[in-house]
Coordinates of C-alpha atoms and ligand atoms in Angstrom, one line a residue:
Chain A
M1 CA -109.4 65.7 28.8
D2 CA -107.4 66.8 31.8
F3 CA -108.8 69.4 34.2
E4 CA -107.1 72.0 36.3
T5 CA -108.4 73.1 39.7
V6 CA -108.8 76.7 40.6
I7 CA -109.3 77.6 44.2
G8 CA -109.8 81.0 45.8
L9 CA -110.4 81.5 49.6
E10 CA -112.3 83.9 51.7
V11 CA -111.3 83.9 55.3
H12 CA -113.2 85.6 58.1
V13 CA -110.9 86.4 60.9
Q14 CA -112.5 87.4 64.2
L15 CA -110.5 90.2 65.8
K16 CA -109.6 89.8 69.5
T17 CA -111.1 93.0 70.8
A18 CA -112.9 93.2 74.2
S19 CA -115.8 95.0 72.8
K20 CA -117.8 94.9 69.5
I21 CA -116.8 96.8 66.4
F22 CA -119.5 99.5 66.5
C23 CA -120.8 99.4 70.1
S24 CA -119.4 98.7 73.6
C25 CA -121.0 95.3 74.1
S26 CA -118.7 92.5 75.1
T27 CA -117.4 90.0 72.5
A28 CA -116.9 87.2 75.1
F29 CA -118.0 83.8 74.0
G30 CA -120.5 81.7 76.0
A31 CA -122.9 84.3 77.6
G32 CA -126.6 83.6 77.8
P33 CA -128.6 84.4 74.7
N34 CA -128.9 88.2 73.9
A35 CA -127.0 89.1 77.1
H36 CA -124.4 91.0 75.2
T37 CA -126.6 93.4 73.3
C38 CA -127.4 97.1 73.3
P39 CA -129.5 99.5 71.1
V40 CA -126.7 99.6 68.4
C41 CA -126.3 95.8 67.9
L42 CA -130.1 95.3 68.3
A43 CA -130.6 97.9 65.5
L44 CA -133.0 100.0 67.6
P45 CA -134.1 103.1 65.8
G46 CA -132.0 106.2 66.6
S47 CA -128.8 104.3 67.6
L48 CA -125.5 105.2 66.0
P49 CA -122.5 103.0 65.4
V50 CA -119.0 104.2 66.4
L51 CA -115.9 102.5 65.2
N52 CA -113.7 100.6 67.7
K53 CA -110.2 102.0 67.4
K54 CA -108.5 98.8 68.4
A55 CA -110.4 96.9 65.7
A56 CA -109.2 99.4 63.1
E57 CA -105.6 99.0 64.4
M58 CA -105.8 95.2 64.4
A59 CA -107.2 95.2 60.8
A60 CA -104.4 97.6 59.8
K61 CA -101.8 95.2 61.3
A62 CA -103.1 92.3 59.3
V63 CA -103.0 94.4 56.2
L64 CA -99.3 95.3 56.8
A65 CA -98.4 91.7 57.6
T66 CA -99.8 90.3 54.4
N67 CA -98.0 92.6 52.0
C68 CA -101.1 94.5 51.2
T69 CA -101.3 98.2 50.5
L70 CA -102.7 99.9 53.6
N71 CA -105.2 102.4 52.3
R72 CA -104.8 105.8 53.9
E73 CA -108.5 106.3 53.7
S74 CA -111.2 103.5 53.9
R75 CA -114.9 103.7 54.2
F76 CA -117.9 101.7 55.4
D77 CA -120.7 100.5 53.3
R78 CA -124.0 98.8 53.9
K79 CA -124.4 95.3 52.4
N80 CA -128.1 94.6 52.2
Y81 CA -129.4 91.2 52.9
F82 CA -132.3 89.8 54.7
Y83 CA -131.7 87.3 57.5
P84 CA -133.1 87.6 61.0
D85 CA -129.6 87.2 62.4
L86 CA -128.8 90.6 60.9
P87 CA -131.2 92.9 62.7
K88 CA -130.5 96.0 60.6
A89 CA -131.2 94.0 57.4
Y90 CA -127.8 95.1 56.3
Q91 CA -124.3 94.3 57.4
I92 CA -121.8 97.1 57.8
S93 CA -118.8 96.1 55.7
Q94 CA -116.3 97.8 53.4
F95 CA -116.9 97.5 49.7
A96 CA -115.6 100.3 47.4
M97 CA -112.7 101.4 49.7
P98 CA -111.4 98.5 51.9
I99 CA -108.6 99.0 54.4
G100 CA -106.2 96.9 52.4
E101 CA -105.6 95.6 48.9
H102 CA -103.1 93.9 46.5
G103 CA -101.2 91.7 48.9
W104 CA -99.7 88.3 48.8
L105 CA -98.4 85.3 50.8
D106 CA -95.6 83.1 49.7
I107 CA -96.5 79.5 50.5
E108 CA -94.4 76.3 50.7
V109 CA -96.0 73.0 49.7
E110 CA -94.3 69.8 50.7
G111 CA -92.2 68.3 48.1
R112 CA -91.7 71.4 46.0
P113 CA -88.5 73.4 46.3
E114 CA -89.9 76.7 45.0
K115 CA -92.3 78.9 47.0
K116 CA -95.6 79.8 45.3
R117 CA -97.0 83.3 45.6
I118 CA -100.7 83.6 46.4
G119 CA -102.3 86.9 45.7
I120 CA -104.6 88.6 48.2
T121 CA -107.2 90.7 46.5
R122 CA -108.4 92.7 49.5
I123 CA -108.8 92.8 53.2
H124 CA -111.9 94.6 54.6
M125 CA -113.4 95.2 58.0
E126 CA -117.0 94.1 58.8
E127 CA -119.3 93.1 61.5
D128 CA -120.4 89.6 62.3
A129 CA -124.0 88.5 62.2
G130 CA -125.9 86.9 65.1
K131 CA -126.8 83.3 65.4
S132 CA -130.1 81.6 64.5
S133 CA -130.9 78.1 65.5
H134 CA -133.7 76.3 63.7
D135 CA -136.4 74.5 65.6
P136 CA -136.6 70.9 64.3
F137 CA -140.4 70.5 64.9
R138 CA -141.9 74.0 64.5
P139 CA -141.6 76.5 61.7
V140 CA -139.6 78.9 63.8
S141 CA -136.0 80.0 64.4
L142 CA -134.5 81.3 67.6
V143 CA -132.2 84.3 67.2
D144 CA -129.3 85.2 69.6
L145 CA -127.6 88.5 68.7
N146 CA -124.6 88.2 71.1
R147 CA -122.3 87.7 68.1
A148 CA -123.9 90.4 66.0
G149 CA -121.4 93.2 65.7
T150 CA -118.3 91.2 66.6
P151 CA -115.4 92.7 64.6
L152 CA -114.1 90.7 61.6
I153 CA -111.8 91.1 58.8
E154 CA -112.4 89.2 55.6
V155 CA -109.3 88.2 53.7
V156 CA -110.1 87.5 50.1
S157 CA -107.5 85.7 48.0
E158 CA -106.9 85.6 44.3
P159 CA -107.9 82.3 42.7
D160 CA -104.3 81.3 42.7
M161 CA -104.3 77.9 44.4
S162 CA -104.5 74.8 42.3
S163 CA -104.7 71.9 44.9
P164 CA -106.2 71.2 48.4
A165 CA -102.6 71.1 49.7
E166 CA -101.9 74.6 48.5
A167 CA -105.1 75.9 50.0
V168 CA -104.2 74.4 53.3
A169 CA -100.6 75.8 53.1
Y170 CA -102.0 79.3 52.5
L171 CA -104.5 79.0 55.3
R172 CA -102.0 77.7 57.8
Q173 CA -99.7 80.7 57.0
L174 CA -102.5 83.2 57.3
H175 CA -103.6 81.5 60.5
A176 CA -100.0 81.7 61.9
I177 CA -99.8 85.4 60.9
V178 CA -102.9 86.5 62.7
R179 CA -101.9 84.5 65.7
Y180 CA -98.4 86.1 65.7
L181 CA -100.0 89.5 65.4
D182 CA -102.2 88.7 68.4
V183 CA -105.3 90.0 66.5
C184 CA -107.2 86.7 66.5
D185 CA -107.2 83.7 68.9
G186 CA -107.3 81.4 65.8
N187 CA -109.9 79.0 67.3
M188 CA -111.5 77.3 64.3
E189 CA -114.0 75.2 66.2
E190 CA -115.5 78.3 67.9
G191 CA -115.5 80.1 64.5
S192 CA -112.8 82.7 65.2
F193 CA -111.0 81.8 61.9
R194 CA -113.6 80.7 59.3
C195 CA -112.9 79.8 55.7
D196 CA -115.1 79.6 52.6
A197 CA -113.5 78.1 49.5
N198 CA -114.5 78.9 45.9
V199 CA -113.6 75.9 43.7
S200 CA -113.9 75.5 40.0
L201 CA -112.4 73.3 37.3
R202 CA -111.4 74.1 33.7
P203 CA -109.8 72.2 30.9
K204 CA -106.0 72.3 31.1
G205 CA -104.7 75.2 29.1
E206 CA -108.0 77.1 29.2
T207 CA -107.6 80.7 30.7
K208 CA -111.3 81.4 31.3
L209 CA -112.6 80.4 34.7
G210 CA -115.1 77.6 35.0
T211 CA -118.3 77.9 37.0
R212 CA -117.5 77.8 40.7
T213 CA -119.1 76.5 43.8
E214 CA -118.6 78.0 47.3
L215 CA -117.9 75.6 50.1
K216 CA -118.9 76.7 53.6
N217 CA -118.7 75.3 57.1
L218 CA -115.0 74.3 56.9
N219 CA -113.9 74.5 60.5
S220 CA -110.6 72.6 60.6
F221 CA -107.7 72.4 58.2
R222 CA -108.4 68.7 57.7
Y223 CA -112.0 69.3 56.7
I224 CA -110.9 72.0 54.3
E225 CA -108.6 69.6 52.6
K226 CA -111.2 66.9 52.5
A227 CA -114.0 69.1 51.3
I228 CA -112.0 70.7 48.5
H229 CA -110.8 67.2 47.4
Y230 CA -114.4 66.0 47.4
E231 CA -115.6 69.0 45.4
I232 CA -112.9 68.5 42.8
K233 CA -114.0 64.9 42.3
R234 CA -117.7 65.8 42.2
Q235 CA -117.2 68.5 39.6
E236 CA -114.9 66.3 37.5
S237 CA -117.4 63.6 37.3
I238 CA -120.2 66.0 36.3
L239 CA -118.0 67.6 33.6
R240 CA -116.8 64.2 32.3
S241 CA -120.4 63.0 31.9
G242 CA -121.2 66.2 29.9
G243 CA -123.0 67.9 32.7
K244 CA -122.9 71.5 33.8
I245 CA -121.7 72.9 37.2
I246 CA -124.4 74.9 39.0
Q247 CA -123.1 78.0 40.8
E248 CA -124.2 77.4 44.4
T249 CA -123.1 77.3 48.0
R250 CA -122.4 73.9 49.4
L251 CA -122.2 72.9 53.1
W252 CA -119.6 70.4 54.2
D253 CA -120.9 67.6 56.5
S254 CA -117.9 66.3 58.4
V255 CA -119.8 63.3 59.6
K256 CA -120.9 62.1 56.2
N257 CA -117.8 63.3 54.5
Q258 CA -120.0 64.9 51.8
S259 CA -121.1 68.4 50.8
F260 CA -124.7 69.4 50.3
S261 CA -126.2 72.2 48.2
M262 CA -127.4 75.0 50.4
R263 CA -128.9 77.7 48.2
S264 CA -128.1 79.3 44.8
K265 CA -125.4 81.9 45.2
E266 CA -126.8 85.4 45.4
E267 CA -125.2 87.6 42.7
A268 CA -123.1 90.5 43.9
H269 CA -125.5 93.1 42.8
D270 CA -128.2 91.7 45.0
Y271 CA -126.4 93.2 48.0
R272 CA -127.0 96.7 46.7
Y273 CA -124.0 98.2 48.5
F274 CA -124.0 101.8 49.3
P275 CA -122.0 104.1 51.7
D276 CA -123.1 104.0 55.3
P277 CA -124.0 107.6 56.2
D278 CA -123.7 106.7 59.9
L279 CA -119.9 106.1 59.8
V280 CA -117.3 108.6 58.7
P281 CA -114.2 107.6 56.8
L282 CA -111.3 106.0 58.6
V283 CA -108.1 107.9 57.8
L284 CA -104.7 106.5 58.8
D285 CA -102.1 109.2 59.0
E286 CA -98.3 108.6 58.6
D287 CA -97.6 108.8 62.4
W288 CA -100.2 106.2 63.2
I289 CA -99.0 103.9 60.4
E290 CA -95.4 104.3 61.6
E291 CA -96.5 103.4 65.1
L292 CA -98.3 100.3 63.9
K293 CA -95.3 99.2 61.8
K294 CA -93.0 99.7 64.7
N295 CA -95.1 97.4 66.9
L296 CA -95.4 94.5 64.4
P297 CA -93.8 91.3 65.8
E298 CA -91.4 89.2 63.9
L299 CA -93.6 87.2 61.5
P300 CA -93.6 83.4 61.2
E301 CA -91.8 83.3 57.9
I302 CA -89.0 85.6 59.0
R303 CA -88.7 83.8 62.3
K304 CA -88.4 80.5 60.5
A305 CA -85.7 81.9 58.2
R306 CA -83.8 83.2 61.3
F307 CA -84.1 79.8 63.0
M308 CA -82.6 78.2 59.9
E309 CA -79.9 80.7 59.2
S310 CA -78.6 81.7 62.6
L311 CA -79.4 78.6 64.6
G312 CA -78.8 76.1 61.9
L313 CA -82.2 74.4 62.2
K314 CA -83.5 72.1 59.4
G315 CA -86.5 73.4 57.5
D316 CA -88.9 70.9 59.0
D317 CA -87.9 71.7 62.5
A318 CA -87.9 75.4 61.9
A319 CA -91.4 75.1 60.5
T320 CA -92.6 73.0 63.4
L321 CA -91.2 75.4 66.0
T322 CA -92.5 78.5 64.4
A323 CA -96.0 77.2 63.7
S324 CA -97.2 79.3 66.6
R325 CA -95.7 82.3 68.3
E326 CA -96.1 80.7 71.7
L327 CA -94.2 77.6 70.7
A328 CA -91.4 79.7 69.1
D329 CA -91.2 81.8 72.2
Y330 CA -91.1 78.6 74.3
F331 CA -88.2 77.2 72.2
E332 CA -86.2 80.5 72.5
A333 CA -86.8 80.6 76.3
C334 CA -85.6 77.0 76.5
L335 CA -82.5 78.0 74.6
E336 CA -81.7 80.7 77.1
K337 CA -81.2 78.0 79.7
C338 CA -79.5 75.4 77.6
S339 CA -77.6 76.6 74.6
N340 CA -77.3 73.3 72.8
V341 CA -79.6 74.0 69.8
R342 CA -79.9 70.5 68.7
R343 CA -80.8 69.2 72.1
C344 CA -83.4 72.0 72.6
T345 CA -84.9 71.4 69.1
S346 CA -85.4 67.7 69.6
W347 CA -86.7 68.0 73.1
V348 CA -89.3 70.7 72.2
A349 CA -90.2 69.3 68.8
V350 CA -90.4 65.7 69.9
H351 CA -90.8 65.2 73.6
L352 CA -92.7 68.4 74.5
L353 CA -95.0 68.3 71.5
G354 CA -95.5 64.6 72.0
L355 CA -96.6 65.2 75.5
L356 CA -99.0 68.0 74.5
N357 CA -100.5 66.0 71.7
A358 CA -101.0 63.0 73.9
R359 CA -102.8 65.1 76.4
G360 CA -104.6 67.2 73.8
L361 CA -103.2 70.4 75.2
S362 CA -102.1 73.6 73.4
I363 CA -98.7 75.1 74.2
E364 CA -100.2 77.8 76.4
K365 CA -101.4 75.0 78.7
T366 CA -98.1 73.1 78.9
P367 CA -97.6 71.4 82.2
V368 CA -93.8 71.9 81.8
S369 CA -92.7 75.5 81.5
A370 CA -89.8 76.5 79.1
K371 CA -87.7 77.4 82.1
A372 CA -88.3 74.0 83.8
L373 CA -87.5 72.1 80.6
G374 CA -84.4 74.3 80.0
E375 CA -83.2 73.5 83.5
L376 CA -83.6 69.8 82.8
L377 CA -81.7 70.1 79.6
Q378 CA -79.0 72.0 81.4
L379 CA -78.5 69.0 83.8
L380 CA -78.4 66.7 80.8
E381 CA -75.9 68.9 79.2
K382 CA -73.7 68.9 82.2
G383 CA -73.7 65.1 82.4
D384 CA -75.6 64.9 85.7
I385 CA -78.1 62.7 84.1
N386 CA -78.3 60.8 80.8
D387 CA -80.9 60.8 78.1
K388 CA -82.9 57.9 79.4
I389 CA -83.1 59.4 82.9
A390 CA -83.9 62.8 81.5
R391 CA -87.0 61.3 79.8
E392 CA -88.1 59.7 83.1
V393 CA -87.6 63.0 84.9
F394 CA -89.5 64.8 82.2
E395 CA -92.5 62.5 82.6
D396 CA -92.5 63.1 86.3
M397 CA -92.3 66.8 85.8
A398 CA -95.3 66.7 83.5
K399 CA -97.3 64.8 86.1
S400 CA -96.1 66.5 89.3
G401 CA -95.1 69.9 88.1
R402 CA -91.9 69.6 90.3
P403 CA -88.6 71.0 89.1
A404 CA -86.1 68.5 87.6
E405 CA -83.5 69.0 90.3
V406 CA -85.9 68.0 93.1
I407 CA -87.0 64.9 91.2
I408 CA -83.5 63.8 90.6
R409 CA -82.4 64.4 94.1
E410 CA -85.4 62.7 95.6
K411 CA -85.3 59.6 93.4
G412 CA -81.5 59.4 93.5
L413 CA -81.3 59.5 89.8
S414 CA -78.0 61.4 89.5
Q415 CA -75.8 59.9 86.9
V416 CA -72.8 57.9 88.2
S417 CA -69.7 59.3 86.5
D418 CA -67.3 58.2 89.2
S419 CA -65.1 55.6 87.4
S420 CA -64.0 53.8 90.5
E421 CA -67.6 53.2 91.5
L422 CA -68.5 52.1 87.9
E423 CA -65.4 49.9 87.6
A424 CA -66.8 47.5 90.1
A425 CA -70.0 47.2 88.1
V426 CA -68.2 46.7 84.8
Q427 CA -65.9 44.1 86.4
K428 CA -68.9 42.2 87.7
V429 CA -70.6 42.2 84.3
L430 CA -67.5 40.9 82.6
E431 CA -67.1 38.1 85.2
E432 CA -70.7 37.0 84.8
N433 CA -70.4 36.7 81.0
P434 CA -67.1 35.0 80.2
A435 CA -68.4 33.5 76.9
E436 CA -69.2 37.0 75.5
V437 CA -65.9 38.3 76.7
E438 CA -64.1 35.6 74.8
A439 CA -66.2 36.3 71.7
Y440 CA -65.5 40.0 71.9
K441 CA -61.8 39.4 72.2
G442 CA -62.1 37.1 69.2
G443 CA -63.4 40.0 67.1
K444 CA -67.1 40.3 67.7
T445 CA -66.8 44.0 68.7
K446 CA -70.6 44.4 68.2
L447 CA -70.9 42.9 71.7
M448 CA -69.9 46.2 73.1
S449 CA -73.6 47.3 73.2
F450 CA -74.4 44.0 75.0
F451 CA -72.0 44.8 77.8
M452 CA -73.2 48.4 77.9
G453 CA -76.8 47.2 78.4
K454 CA -75.8 44.9 81.2
V455 CA -73.9 47.7 83.0
M456 CA -76.8 50.1 82.6
K457 CA -79.2 47.5 84.0
A458 CA -76.9 46.9 87.0
T459 CA -76.7 50.6 87.7
R460 CA -80.5 51.2 87.1
G461 CA -79.7 53.3 84.1
Q462 CA -77.7 55.8 86.1
A463 CA -74.2 55.1 84.7
N464 CA -72.6 57.8 82.5
P465 CA -72.5 55.9 79.2
K466 CA -69.3 57.8 78.1
V467 CA -67.4 56.7 81.2
V468 CA -68.8 53.1 80.9
T469 CA -67.6 52.9 77.2
E470 CA -64.1 54.0 78.2
L471 CA -64.0 51.5 81.1
L472 CA -65.2 48.7 78.9
Q473 CA -62.7 49.5 76.2
R474 CA -59.9 49.5 78.7
M475 CA -60.9 46.4 80.6
L476 CA -61.6 44.4 77.5
G477 CA -58.6 45.5 75.6
Chain B
M1 CA -141.0 92.5 43.6
H2 CA -137.7 90.6 43.8
V3 CA -136.4 92.8 46.6
A4 CA -139.8 92.7 48.3
G5 CA -139.5 88.9 48.2
L6 CA -136.0 89.0 49.8
A7 CA -137.2 91.4 52.4
R8 CA -140.3 89.3 53.1
L9 CA -142.7 92.2 52.5
H10 CA -146.3 91.6 51.5
M11 CA -147.5 93.9 48.7
D12 CA -150.9 93.8 47.0
E13 CA -151.7 95.2 43.6
G14 CA -152.6 98.7 45.0
D15 CA -149.3 98.8 46.9
V16 CA -147.3 97.9 43.8
E17 CA -149.0 100.6 41.7
R18 CA -148.5 103.3 44.4
M19 CA -144.8 102.2 44.9
A20 CA -144.3 102.3 41.1
T21 CA -145.4 105.9 40.9
Q22 CA -143.3 106.9 43.9
L23 CA -140.2 105.1 42.5
G24 CA -140.8 106.9 39.2
T25 CA -140.7 110.3 40.9
I26 CA -137.4 109.3 42.7
L27 CA -135.8 108.1 39.5
A28 CA -136.8 111.3 37.7
Y29 CA -135.1 113.2 40.5
V30 CA -132.0 111.1 40.1
D31 CA -132.1 111.9 36.4
T32 CA -132.1 115.6 37.2
L33 CA -129.1 115.1 39.4
K34 CA -127.3 113.4 36.6
E35 CA -127.4 116.7 34.6
V36 CA -125.0 118.3 37.1
D37 CA -121.5 118.6 35.7
T38 CA -119.3 116.4 38.1
E39 CA -116.2 116.4 35.9
G40 CA -113.2 116.5 38.2
V41 CA -115.2 116.2 41.4
A42 CA -114.3 113.3 43.7
P43 CA -117.2 111.1 44.8
M44 CA -118.2 111.8 48.4
S45 CA -120.2 109.8 50.9
H46 CA -120.8 112.3 53.6
A47 CA -122.0 115.9 53.8
V48 CA -119.7 116.7 56.7
H49 CA -115.9 116.7 56.6
L50 CA -115.4 114.5 59.6
V51 CA -113.1 111.5 59.8
N52 CA -112.0 109.0 62.5
A53 CA -114.9 109.2 64.9
M54 CA -113.8 106.3 67.1
R55 CA -114.2 104.9 70.6
E56 CA -111.7 103.0 72.8
D57 CA -112.0 99.3 73.1
T58 CA -113.8 99.1 76.5
V59 CA -116.8 97.1 77.4
G60 CA -119.8 99.2 78.4
E61 CA -123.2 98.5 79.8
H62 CA -125.5 95.9 78.2
L63 CA -129.2 96.4 77.8
G64 CA -129.8 93.0 79.3
V65 CA -132.0 90.3 77.8
D66 CA -135.2 91.5 79.5
I67 CA -135.1 95.1 78.2
G68 CA -133.5 93.9 75.0
L69 CA -136.5 91.7 74.2
S70 CA -139.1 94.0 75.7
G71 CA -140.1 95.3 72.3
T72 CA -141.4 92.0 71.0
E73 CA -144.0 89.5 71.9
E74 CA -142.2 86.9 69.8
K75 CA -139.6 85.5 72.2
E76 CA -138.5 82.3 73.8
D77 CA -135.8 81.4 76.3
G78 CA -134.0 84.8 75.8
H79 CA -134.2 84.5 72.1
F80 CA -136.1 86.4 69.4
L81 CA -138.6 84.1 67.8
V82 CA -138.9 84.5 64.0
P83 CA -140.4 82.5 61.1
K84 CA -138.1 79.7 60.1
I85 CA -135.5 80.7 57.6
V86 CA -133.8 77.7 56.0
G87 CA -130.3 78.2 54.7
Ligands
LIG1 ZN1 -124.1 96.4 71.3

């Protein structure tokens, strides 16, 4: 029997506000334990939550950017559960009336020509819980409530994905969108973009869903792919041997490359949701929505299509260059200095990204600014330097932070295009290699690159290859 | 009892009996409410007609860890100390 995989994803996106969702405590990461707390997020009696307007706007933007219906009215509910990292013993969330519903993302999976539409069930706002750490030797846990009350949106997908690759494609796109919107910093290691995956198998052709497990602790795209793959294999072997899947939560251990059962999944009704009387409804009027729509940036998919259509980029390059808003901005800033699209594309996608990868840097921390790279490419375009020298200059720029022009001047790297100066060098090479000259004249035209190499060496790579080719052709002809 | 378990509340036989009577009264009251004709009335969650009570996104004053933890004896290194909860 063949099985088919069904995957649904729940993504928690931490909104990039300065203060928490229902109180004015800071959301900054890394403060001392419980330093960022107040009566509201400590759940002291008599305190009242008040919604952060920016958080509501950020949530609304995410709703608009994922093709969801933006609900004109949404409300807050209490989700009851009992963990010490949730001091009120409930989490404020949105249950019956979330801010957004019925959206979708169209994803591309490598090797398939058609896009696949993945439904988004809902997007709701909620507050994050605190952090508890368990003492390994004593029966106690230590609770830090700095994170309690940090604004989140939860994006719940339909169970529309059928492979780990599709799940990752969906997540990458959602990740790019929230980064483009500037509503989330996207840092997966610090937990700003967290994903839980619901995975189940069913016999091919069956329409009823099989029993699912929920995978947690997936804090990188690579782990997500691995963990889902592992879960599919695990469930398949259980089903094949006639066993039954237990509905449970499983934690991914990225060191052991295995998942472990955490606890049996609490049923939805255990949360006993009810409207939070402390918070009034959020109503978005037309003017406000228009304002939000007007301020939406160009989204990654649209920017990618524009790069392909109006700049003529290949799909792969367009995808690479639009993976983050900062990189796409960098590329366009570079284009402003040097209008050769192909040249800018390969320098940004290959050399710049190569440099950043090698140093483990993000684009925001690039040692070579878009303007500086653009200037280098301009000099290359004008023929002042050749490709090889440009790479050398680029390396120097990355190390020293100096502009291209200064490096070229100081190191005397300007390309020699003066043919009378080059003629002497070419003449010398031909004189020193009479056998090759004979062979060339006898029809071995491939030796052209041999002569070119010799001339380049003699001129320390500074000769203009176009001029040298012309000279060689003339002097050998 | 299930909810009490989740909430980690200790209840003895007497408590259970008293709670059962109180809950019975509450449920009877809810039954009375059910008799009201709500045909064509939209569900509401608030007794006041107020919407969009919001604040701007600015960081205010924190209570500080000393005052924040002053209400409990169970603390350690700036943390609240609680019985171990696994998973
Ligand atoms: Zn607070």
